[in-house]
Amino acid sequence: MSKIMQQVLNKVLSLHCKGNIFIAFSGGLDSSVLLHILAVNKDSYLNKKIVAVHVDHGLQNISSEWAHQCEQVVRSYAILFKIIKLQVEKKPGESIELAARNARYYEFEQLLGPDDVMLFAHHADDQVETFLQQALRGAGVQGLGGIPDQRPLGEGRLFRPLLDISRYELEEYAHSNDLKWIEDPTNQQSDFDRNLLRNEIIPLLEQRWSGVKKGILRSSRLCKEASQQIDDNTNEYLDLLLEDNRLSVAKLEALGFVQQKNVIRLWIRNNNLVLPNRNRLEVGIRSLLGAAQDKNPILDWDFGIIRRYQGWLYIDHEQHAQPLSNQAWNLVQPIQLDSKYCLQVKQQAGVGLKKQYLQANNISIKYRKGGERCRPFGRQGSHELKKLMQEYKVPPWMRDCTPLIYIGDEIAVVVGCCYCEPFAEKGEGVITIAKMPAI
């Protein structure tokens, strides 16, 4: 087994993946090498369902031919093949490359289940290019840390096992294994920023400084470490400010502006959202914290929105909540509500559901339709759900997507608000439920 194959295989095995393994397969050099490594080891080491996913963006006349070539390669390895055909539509001010990327990742998110992993073939040279792009944009340490090796993706995870391997090493592996791959002619067009760096700037730097790539990769690793240290420190503040995934305005105002930015950045990232640019973030924070008490300012950007309401900041992925589907639940494992949020269960002291309802077979998650009533623990008589949500200060835009836990035909929990009679009690080891960002 070659050094590269062993290195990549060890990384993939370290994930302890319990679901399916997907691979983003463009047919280029890097994904061809990754696919070959998976194919050679799929029976002896991986023993998982492997699916190669090719995206046809429809942006070039030859794209359907590339898709056919990719399918032939994948079928020759006896691996499952899936093609996704896109119609890329740009938003105002958005480049076609960014629009294609966003459309592609959206499709990937829909594909993955809770225990699935999707492998991407970004390599060390991609990391070098990313560092230079981020530096030219004036990025901080988080941006200069470059491409992350893994992160959440839909209900599963994204993982990049080739980040420590150079393109030169991948070419050597491909030639030694007689691999064929697709060369995208647009990669030679230096009117794209990344191509300009790859084709002209980096070779020029290497003529003067032969170890420039190693130096950049070292700087990127140091920036990633510095970013992690900042995150660790910021997490301590975030834990003090956060309650049910909302931030206390009063506590946030007690921090300095730099720490306020760090807290909100980390909060946004913890919710699996792309960050707004620096100027948008800074202006938005000043608006969120500086507006009069009777105002409800917002910070919105292409990928999310933060709202202020009655002394708290709330974060969401979209301006308008999308209707969610009812589903059954046994209270044992966390359950996904959608690709962004899940419900998590703990047993602890306080008020919660009685322990006898663990693994009950008549529990379901539903949403407000209108006219519901329930009796919060410790209170007399039933109350209208609408008035309870107003009493518990549930923001208006969240009321129709607040999960209601039913036992049989009765509301047992209004998540984030109250536990209801006759299902609740106060004591040790009761069942508590919280809505959290997807795992």
Short mmCIF file of C-alpha atoms in Angstrom, two decimals:
data_model
loop_
_atom_site.label_atom_id
_atom_site.label_comp_id
_atom_site.label_asym_id
_atom_site.label_seq_id
_atom_site.Cartn_x
_atom_site.Cartn_y
_atom_site.Cartn_z
CA MET A 1 0.00 0.00 0.00
CA SER A 2 1.41 3.40 -1.01
CA LYS A 3 2.12 6.14 1.51
CA ILE A 4 -0.67 8.36 0.15
CA MET A 5 -3.19 5.54 0.16
CA GLN A 6 -2.32 4.64 3.75
CA GLN A 7 -2.47 8.28 4.83
CA VAL A 8 -5.89 8.88 3.27
CA LEU A 9 -7.33 5.55 4.39
CA ASN A 10 -6.26 6.17 8.00
CA LYS A 11 -8.00 9.55 7.98
CA VAL A 12 -11.22 8.14 6.55
CA LEU A 13 -11.20 5.23 9.03
CA SER A 14 -10.62 7.68 11.91
CA LEU A 15 -14.10 9.13 11.26
CA HIS A 16 -15.73 5.89 12.46
CA CYS A 17 -18.52 6.57 9.98
CA LYS A 18 -21.73 4.70 10.85
CA GLY A 19 -23.61 5.68 7.70
CA ASN A 20 -22.87 6.00 4.01
CA ILE A 21 -19.73 7.49 2.47
CA PHE A 22 -20.37 9.96 -0.34
CA ILE A 23 -17.61 11.42 -2.49
CA ALA A 24 -17.90 14.62 -4.51
CA PHE A 25 -16.56 13.40 -7.86
CA SER A 26 -15.85 16.00 -10.55
CA GLY A 27 -13.65 13.67 -12.60
CA GLY A 28 -10.62 15.90 -12.06
CA LEU A 29 -7.23 14.76 -10.78
CA ASP A 30 -7.83 15.15 -7.06
CA SER A 31 -11.26 13.49 -6.88
CA SER A 32 -10.07 10.73 -9.25
CA VAL A 33 -7.28 9.85 -6.81
CA LEU A 34 -9.64 9.91 -3.85
CA LEU A 35 -12.19 7.73 -5.64
CA HIS A 36 -9.48 5.22 -6.60
CA ILE A 37 -8.29 4.94 -2.98
CA LEU A 38 -11.85 4.33 -1.77
CA ALA A 39 -12.56 1.83 -4.55
CA VAL A 40 -9.43 -0.24 -3.87
CA ASN A 41 -10.24 -0.45 -0.16
CA LYS A 42 -14.05 -0.54 -0.18
CA ASP A 43 -14.33 -4.23 0.64
CA SER A 44 -11.20 -4.94 2.67
CA TYR A 45 -11.21 -1.88 4.98
CA LEU A 46 -14.17 0.43 4.56
CA ASN A 47 -17.05 -2.05 4.24
CA LYS A 48 -19.50 0.83 3.70
CA LYS A 49 -21.93 1.86 1.03
CA ILE A 50 -19.97 4.30 -1.16
CA VAL A 51 -21.72 6.72 -3.53
CA ALA A 52 -19.86 8.93 -6.00
CA VAL A 53 -21.80 12.16 -6.66
CA HIS A 54 -21.19 14.18 -9.81
CA VAL A 55 -22.68 17.66 -10.24
CA ASP A 56 -23.45 18.84 -13.77
CA HIS A 57 -23.71 22.63 -13.44
CA GLY A 58 -24.68 22.98 -17.09
CA LEU A 59 -22.28 25.90 -17.48
CA GLN A 60 -20.24 24.39 -20.33
CA ASN A 61 -21.34 22.69 -23.55
CA ILE A 62 -19.20 19.66 -22.74
CA SER A 63 -20.56 19.17 -19.19
CA SER A 64 -22.92 16.30 -20.16
CA GLU A 65 -19.99 14.47 -21.78
CA TRP A 66 -17.96 14.89 -18.59
CA ALA A 67 -20.87 13.47 -16.59
CA HIS A 68 -20.93 10.41 -18.88
CA GLN A 69 -17.16 9.90 -18.47
CA CYS A 70 -17.48 10.14 -14.70
CA GLU A 71 -20.27 7.58 -14.68
CA GLN A 72 -18.16 5.14 -16.71
CA VAL A 73 -15.24 5.48 -14.29
CA VAL A 74 -17.43 5.00 -11.23
CA ARG A 75 -19.25 2.00 -12.69
CA SER A 76 -15.91 0.38 -13.51
CA TYR A 77 -15.16 0.37 -9.76
CA ALA A 78 -18.57 -1.20 -8.95
CA ILE A 79 -19.45 1.89 -6.91
CA LEU A 80 -22.86 3.58 -6.87
CA PHE A 81 -23.14 6.71 -9.02
CA LYS A 82 -25.45 9.69 -8.62
CA ILE A 83 -25.65 12.70 -10.90
CA ILE A 84 -27.12 16.05 -9.86
CA LYS A 85 -28.08 18.42 -12.67
CA LEU A 86 -28.28 22.07 -11.76
CA GLN A 87 -29.74 25.18 -13.30
CA VAL A 88 -27.58 27.87 -11.73
CA GLU A 89 -29.30 31.19 -11.12
CA LYS A 90 -27.34 34.18 -9.86
CA LYS A 91 -28.58 36.54 -7.18
CA PRO A 92 -27.96 40.27 -7.71
CA GLY A 93 -24.26 41.00 -7.21
CA GLU A 94 -23.34 37.29 -7.04
CA SER A 95 -20.69 35.76 -9.31
CA ILE A 96 -21.60 32.70 -11.35
CA GLU A 97 -18.89 30.73 -9.48
CA LEU A 98 -20.40 31.59 -6.08
CA ALA A 99 -23.93 30.87 -7.32
CA ALA A 100 -22.80 27.46 -8.62
CA ARG A 101 -21.04 26.67 -5.35
CA ASN A 102 -24.08 27.61 -3.26
CA ALA A 103 -26.39 25.54 -5.47
CA ARG A 104 -24.00 22.58 -5.31
CA TYR A 105 -23.65 22.62 -1.53
CA TYR A 106 -27.40 22.99 -1.09
CA GLU A 107 -27.89 19.75 -3.04
CA PHE A 108 -25.20 18.02 -0.98
CA GLU A 109 -26.96 19.07 2.23
CA GLN A 110 -30.20 17.45 1.07
CA LEU A 111 -28.35 14.23 0.27
CA LEU A 112 -26.77 13.38 3.63
CA GLY A 113 -28.46 11.49 6.45
CA PRO A 114 -27.55 11.85 10.16
CA ASP A 115 -24.60 9.40 10.13
CA ASP A 116 -23.37 10.02 6.59
CA VAL A 117 -20.05 11.55 5.55
CA MET A 118 -19.23 13.34 2.32
CA LEU A 119 -15.60 13.41 1.20
CA PHE A 120 -14.14 16.30 -0.77
CA ALA A 121 -10.78 16.18 -2.53
CA HIS A 122 -9.33 19.61 -1.73
CA HIS A 123 -5.55 19.33 -1.39
CA ALA A 124 -2.59 21.31 -0.03
CA ASP A 125 -2.27 23.51 -3.13
CA ASP A 126 -5.92 24.52 -2.72
CA GLN A 127 -5.04 25.52 0.83
CA VAL A 128 -2.19 27.72 -0.42
CA GLU A 129 -4.48 29.46 -2.91
CA THR A 130 -7.15 29.98 -0.26
CA PHE A 131 -4.63 31.58 2.13
CA LEU A 132 -3.51 34.05 -0.53
CA GLN A 133 -7.08 34.88 -1.54
CA GLN A 134 -8.05 35.49 2.07
CA ALA A 135 -4.94 37.61 2.70
CA LEU A 136 -5.72 39.77 -0.32
CA ARG A 137 -9.23 40.31 1.04
CA GLY A 138 -7.83 41.42 4.40
CA ALA A 139 -9.08 38.37 6.34
CA GLY A 140 -8.28 37.71 9.98
CA VAL A 141 -6.86 34.55 11.51
CA GLN A 142 -10.05 32.55 11.01
CA GLY A 143 -10.02 33.21 7.26
CA LEU A 144 -6.26 32.76 6.97
CA GLY A 145 -6.62 29.38 8.67
CA GLY A 146 -7.93 28.27 5.31
CA ILE A 147 -10.12 25.36 4.33
CA PRO A 148 -11.36 23.35 7.36
CA ASP A 149 -10.73 19.63 7.25
CA GLN A 150 -14.28 18.92 8.41
CA ARG A 151 -17.57 20.61 9.31
CA PRO A 152 -21.30 19.81 9.47
CA LEU A 153 -23.05 19.40 6.13
CA GLY A 154 -26.82 19.02 6.25
CA GLU A 155 -27.54 16.17 8.66
CA GLY A 156 -24.10 14.62 8.15
CA ARG A 157 -20.50 15.79 7.95
CA LEU A 158 -18.10 17.05 5.30
CA PHE A 159 -14.52 15.75 5.45
CA ARG A 160 -11.40 16.55 3.38
CA PRO A 161 -8.74 13.82 3.72
CA LEU A 162 -6.29 15.22 1.10
CA LEU A 163 -5.52 18.60 2.66
CA ASP A 164 -1.97 17.58 3.65
CA ILE A 165 -1.14 16.20 0.17
CA SER A 166 0.22 18.36 -2.66
CA ARG A 167 -1.01 18.32 -6.24
CA TYR A 168 2.43 17.04 -7.31
CA GLU A 169 2.01 14.00 -5.03
CA LEU A 170 -1.50 13.39 -6.39
CA GLU A 171 -0.16 13.49 -9.96
CA GLU A 172 2.54 10.96 -9.06
CA TYR A 173 -0.08 8.65 -7.53
CA ALA A 174 -2.37 9.03 -10.56
CA HIS A 175 0.40 8.23 -13.05
CA SER A 176 1.65 5.25 -11.07
CA ASN A 177 -1.89 3.81 -11.05
CA ASP A 178 -2.65 4.66 -14.70
CA LEU A 179 -5.55 6.91 -13.77
CA LYS A 180 -7.24 9.12 -16.34
CA TRP A 181 -8.91 12.38 -15.40
CA ILE A 182 -10.74 15.36 -16.88
CA GLU A 183 -8.86 18.61 -17.43
CA ASP A 184 -11.27 21.55 -17.25
CA PRO A 185 -10.04 24.10 -19.83
CA THR A 186 -11.38 26.98 -17.73
CA ASN A 187 -8.67 26.19 -15.17
CA GLN A 188 -6.21 27.81 -17.57
CA GLN A 189 -8.20 31.04 -17.80
CA SER A 190 -6.47 33.54 -15.54
CA ASP A 191 -9.36 36.00 -15.54
CA PHE A 192 -10.65 34.00 -12.53
CA ASP A 193 -8.87 35.07 -9.31
CA ARG A 194 -7.98 31.57 -8.12
CA ASN A 195 -6.68 30.59 -11.56
CA LEU A 196 -4.53 33.74 -11.69
CA LEU A 197 -2.95 32.75 -8.38
CA ARG A 198 -2.45 29.14 -9.48
CA ASN A 199 -1.17 29.78 -13.00
CA GLU A 200 0.84 32.98 -12.65
CA ILE A 201 1.31 34.40 -9.13
CA ILE A 202 2.35 31.25 -7.22
CA PRO A 203 4.81 30.05 -9.94
CA LEU A 204 6.36 33.53 -9.90
CA LEU A 205 6.72 33.40 -6.10
CA GLU A 206 8.31 29.94 -6.35
CA GLN A 207 10.94 31.26 -8.74
CA ARG A 208 12.10 33.65 -6.02
CA TRP A 209 11.28 31.59 -2.89
CA SER A 210 11.41 27.85 -3.54
CA GLY A 211 9.76 26.98 -0.22
CA VAL A 212 6.92 29.47 -0.51
CA LYS A 213 4.15 26.85 -0.42
CA LYS A 214 5.52 25.20 2.72
CA GLY A 215 5.84 28.63 4.35
CA ILE A 216 2.26 29.56 3.49
CA LEU A 217 0.93 26.24 4.76
CA ARG A 218 2.83 26.73 8.02
CA SER A 219 1.37 30.23 8.41
CA SER A 220 -2.10 28.87 7.67
CA ARG A 221 -1.72 26.21 10.38
CA LEU A 222 -0.55 28.86 12.89
CA CYS A 223 -3.54 31.05 12.02
CA LYS A 224 -5.85 28.08 12.50
CA GLU A 225 -4.31 27.46 15.94
CA ALA A 226 -4.69 31.14 16.87
CA SER A 227 -8.29 31.07 15.67
CA GLN A 228 -8.97 28.00 17.79
CA GLN A 229 -7.49 29.73 20.85
CA ILE A 230 -9.74 32.75 20.26
CA ASP A 231 -12.73 30.41 19.89
CA ASP A 232 -11.86 28.61 23.13
CA ASN A 233 -11.69 31.90 25.03
CA THR A 234 -14.83 33.21 23.36
CA ASN A 235 -16.72 30.02 24.22
CA GLU A 236 -16.43 30.94 27.89
CA TYR A 237 -18.24 34.22 27.22
CA LEU A 238 -20.75 32.55 24.93
CA ASP A 239 -21.72 30.03 27.61
CA LEU A 240 -22.53 32.92 29.98
CA LEU A 241 -24.55 34.86 27.40
CA LEU A 242 -26.43 32.01 25.73
CA GLU A 243 -29.81 30.61 26.73
CA ASP A 244 -31.81 28.35 24.39
CA ASN A 245 -29.60 29.49 21.49
CA ARG A 246 -30.38 33.18 22.05
CA LEU A 247 -28.01 35.86 23.31
CA SER A 248 -28.68 38.23 26.22
CA VAL A 249 -28.44 41.82 24.97
CA ALA A 250 -27.72 43.17 28.47
CA LYS A 251 -24.80 40.77 29.02
CA LEU A 252 -23.48 41.34 25.51
CA GLU A 253 -23.48 45.11 26.07
CA ALA A 254 -21.16 44.61 29.06
CA LEU A 255 -18.39 43.33 26.76
CA GLY A 256 -15.96 45.37 24.68
CA PHE A 257 -16.67 45.72 20.96
CA VAL A 258 -13.94 43.27 19.90
CA GLN A 259 -15.28 40.59 22.24
CA GLN A 260 -18.83 41.32 21.10
CA LYS A 261 -17.73 40.63 17.52
CA ASN A 262 -15.96 37.41 18.54
CA VAL A 263 -19.02 36.16 20.44
CA ILE A 264 -21.43 36.87 17.60
CA ARG A 265 -19.05 35.40 14.99
CA LEU A 266 -18.73 32.18 16.98
CA TRP A 267 -22.49 32.05 17.57
CA ILE A 268 -23.11 32.41 13.83
CA ARG A 269 -20.60 29.67 13.00
CA ASN A 270 -22.02 27.36 15.69
CA ASN A 271 -25.33 27.67 13.85
CA ASN A 272 -23.64 26.41 10.67
CA LEU A 273 -23.98 29.75 8.87
CA VAL A 274 -21.55 31.57 6.58
CA LEU A 275 -20.35 34.79 8.23
CA PRO A 276 -21.32 38.22 6.91
CA ASN A 277 -18.42 40.41 5.79
CA ARG A 278 -16.64 42.51 8.42
CA ASN A 279 -18.35 45.80 7.58
CA ARG A 280 -21.82 44.24 7.55
CA LEU A 281 -21.14 42.54 10.88
CA GLU A 282 -19.81 45.66 12.61
CA VAL A 283 -22.62 47.91 11.38
CA GLY A 284 -25.15 45.22 12.30
CA ILE A 285 -23.83 44.81 15.86
CA ARG A 286 -23.98 48.56 16.47
CA SER A 287 -27.56 48.57 15.20
CA LEU A 288 -28.60 45.54 17.26
CA LEU A 289 -27.13 46.89 20.49
CA GLY A 290 -27.53 50.63 19.97
CA ALA A 291 -31.21 50.90 19.01
CA ALA A 292 -33.83 52.13 21.47
CA GLN A 293 -35.51 49.56 23.71
CA ASP A 294 -38.81 49.74 21.83
CA LYS A 295 -37.13 48.96 18.49
CA ASN A 296 -36.57 45.53 16.94
CA PRO A 297 -33.46 45.95 14.73
CA ILE A 298 -32.06 43.17 12.55
CA LEU A 299 -28.75 42.13 11.03
CA ASP A 300 -29.43 40.29 7.79
CA TRP A 301 -27.12 38.99 5.08
CA ASP A 302 -27.25 36.44 2.27
CA PHE A 303 -27.04 33.42 4.56
CA GLY A 304 -28.91 34.37 7.72
CA ILE A 305 -30.61 36.89 9.95
CA ILE A 306 -30.21 38.04 13.58
CA ARG A 307 -33.18 39.76 15.23
CA ARG A 308 -33.47 41.62 18.55
CA TYR A 309 -36.66 41.07 20.50
CA GLN A 310 -37.40 41.93 24.14
CA GLY A 311 -33.80 41.91 25.32
CA TRP A 312 -32.58 38.88 23.36
CA LEU A 313 -30.87 38.23 20.03
CA TYR A 314 -32.27 35.41 17.90
CA ILE A 315 -30.56 33.82 14.92
CA ASP A 316 -32.12 32.09 11.93
CA HIS A 317 -31.20 30.84 8.48
CA GLU A 318 -33.93 32.66 6.62
CA GLN A 319 -36.25 35.65 6.82
CA HIS A 320 -39.39 33.52 6.96
CA ALA A 321 -39.69 30.20 8.77
CA GLN A 322 -40.52 27.25 6.53
CA PRO A 323 -43.29 24.83 7.59
CA LEU A 324 -41.95 21.64 9.16
CA SER A 325 -43.35 18.12 9.04
CA ASN A 326 -44.81 16.21 11.97
CA GLN A 327 -42.83 13.15 13.03
CA ALA A 328 -42.76 10.39 15.64
CA TRP A 329 -40.07 10.30 18.35
CA ASN A 330 -39.02 8.03 21.23
CA LEU A 331 -37.11 10.68 23.28
CA VAL A 332 -34.00 8.48 23.35
CA GLN A 333 -31.85 9.93 20.57
CA PRO A 334 -31.57 13.52 19.28
CA ILE A 335 -33.90 14.06 16.34
CA GLN A 336 -33.45 16.32 13.33
CA LEU A 337 -36.22 18.86 12.75
CA ASP A 338 -34.67 19.95 9.45
CA SER A 339 -31.15 20.35 8.07
CA LYS A 340 -30.44 23.20 10.52
CA TYR A 341 -31.96 22.28 13.90
CA CYS A 342 -32.52 19.25 16.11
CA LEU A 343 -34.07 18.39 19.47
CA GLN A 344 -31.79 17.08 22.21
CA VAL A 345 -32.77 15.25 25.38
CA LYS A 346 -31.15 15.30 28.82
CA GLN A 347 -32.05 13.76 32.15
CA GLN A 348 -31.36 16.18 34.98
CA ALA A 349 -32.81 17.78 38.11
CA GLY A 350 -35.62 20.31 37.73
CA VAL A 351 -38.94 20.37 35.90
CA GLY A 352 -39.36 18.03 32.96
CA LEU A 353 -41.22 15.02 31.64
CA LYS A 354 -41.62 12.00 33.89
CA LYS A 355 -39.01 9.32 33.27
CA GLN A 356 -41.68 6.77 32.39
CA TYR A 357 -42.10 8.41 28.97
CA LEU A 358 -38.65 7.42 27.72
CA GLN A 359 -39.16 5.11 24.73
CA ALA A 360 -42.95 5.55 24.82
CA ASN A 361 -44.52 4.66 21.48
CA ASN A 362 -47.15 7.40 21.30
CA ILE A 363 -44.91 10.49 21.22
CA SER A 364 -44.91 12.87 18.26
CA ILE A 365 -43.58 16.30 17.26
CA LYS A 366 -46.15 18.70 15.83
CA TYR A 367 -46.55 22.43 15.21
CA ARG A 368 -49.16 25.06 15.95
CA LYS A 369 -52.28 25.07 13.80
CA GLY A 370 -54.46 27.33 15.94
CA GLY A 371 -56.80 26.69 18.87
CA GLU A 372 -54.44 24.42 20.89
CA ARG A 373 -54.59 24.42 24.69
CA CYS A 374 -52.41 22.92 27.43
CA ARG A 375 -51.82 23.17 31.21
CA PRO A 376 -48.27 24.26 32.18
CA PHE A 377 -46.78 22.41 35.15
CA GLY A 378 -47.81 23.93 38.49
CA ARG A 379 -50.64 26.04 37.09
CA GLN A 380 -54.41 25.72 37.32
CA GLY A 381 -56.59 25.05 34.32
CA SER A 382 -55.74 24.87 30.63
CA HIS A 383 -54.50 27.88 28.68
CA GLU A 384 -54.57 28.89 25.05
CA LEU A 385 -51.25 28.11 23.39
CA LYS A 386 -51.33 31.46 21.58
CA LYS A 387 -51.50 33.38 24.89
CA LEU A 388 -48.87 31.15 26.50
CA MET A 389 -46.43 31.92 23.68
CA GLN A 390 -47.03 35.62 24.19
CA GLU A 391 -46.52 35.19 27.95
CA TYR A 392 -43.26 33.28 27.43
CA LYS A 393 -42.13 35.99 24.98
CA VAL A 394 -41.75 33.66 22.02
CA PRO A 395 -40.95 35.96 19.08
CA PRO A 396 -43.83 36.21 16.59
CA TRP A 397 -41.81 34.73 13.69
CA MET A 398 -40.96 31.61 15.76
CA ARG A 399 -44.41 30.68 17.02
CA ASP A 400 -45.48 28.52 14.09
CA CYS A 401 -42.17 26.61 14.04
CA THR A 402 -41.89 26.03 17.81
CA PRO A 403 -41.93 22.23 18.32
CA LEU A 404 -44.82 20.84 20.33
CA ILE A 405 -44.24 17.42 21.90
CA TYR A 406 -47.45 15.43 21.99
CA ILE A 407 -48.08 12.33 24.08
CA GLY A 408 -51.13 10.77 22.53
CA ASP A 409 -53.45 13.63 21.64
CA GLU A 410 -52.26 16.08 24.31
CA ILE A 411 -49.43 18.63 24.39
CA ALA A 412 -46.76 17.51 26.85
CA VAL A 413 -44.03 20.07 26.04
CA VAL A 414 -43.96 23.45 24.35
CA VAL A 415 -40.24 23.37 23.58
CA GLY A 416 -38.42 26.36 25.05
CA CYS A 417 -41.49 27.40 27.09
CA CYS A 418 -43.05 24.88 29.43
CA TYR A 419 -43.72 21.27 30.40
CA CYS A 420 -47.38 20.37 30.79
CA GLU A 421 -49.65 18.45 33.13
CA PRO A 422 -50.22 15.55 33.60
CA PHE A 423 -46.95 14.52 31.99
CA ALA A 424 -44.50 16.72 33.93
CA GLU A 425 -42.99 16.61 37.39
CA LYS A 426 -40.24 18.23 39.42
CA GLY A 427 -37.40 16.04 40.64
CA GLU A 428 -34.16 14.25 39.84
CA GLY A 429 -33.53 12.72 36.43
CA VAL A 430 -36.55 14.19 34.67
CA ILE A 431 -36.51 14.45 30.87
CA THR A 432 -35.69 17.89 29.48
CA ILE A 433 -35.83 18.85 25.80
CA ALA A 434 -34.06 21.69 23.97
CA LYS A 435 -33.96 22.90 20.37
CA MET A 436 -30.34 23.17 19.23
CA PRO A 437 -28.31 23.67 16.04
CA ALA A 438 -28.06 20.43 14.08
CA ILE A 439 -25.31 18.08 15.26
#
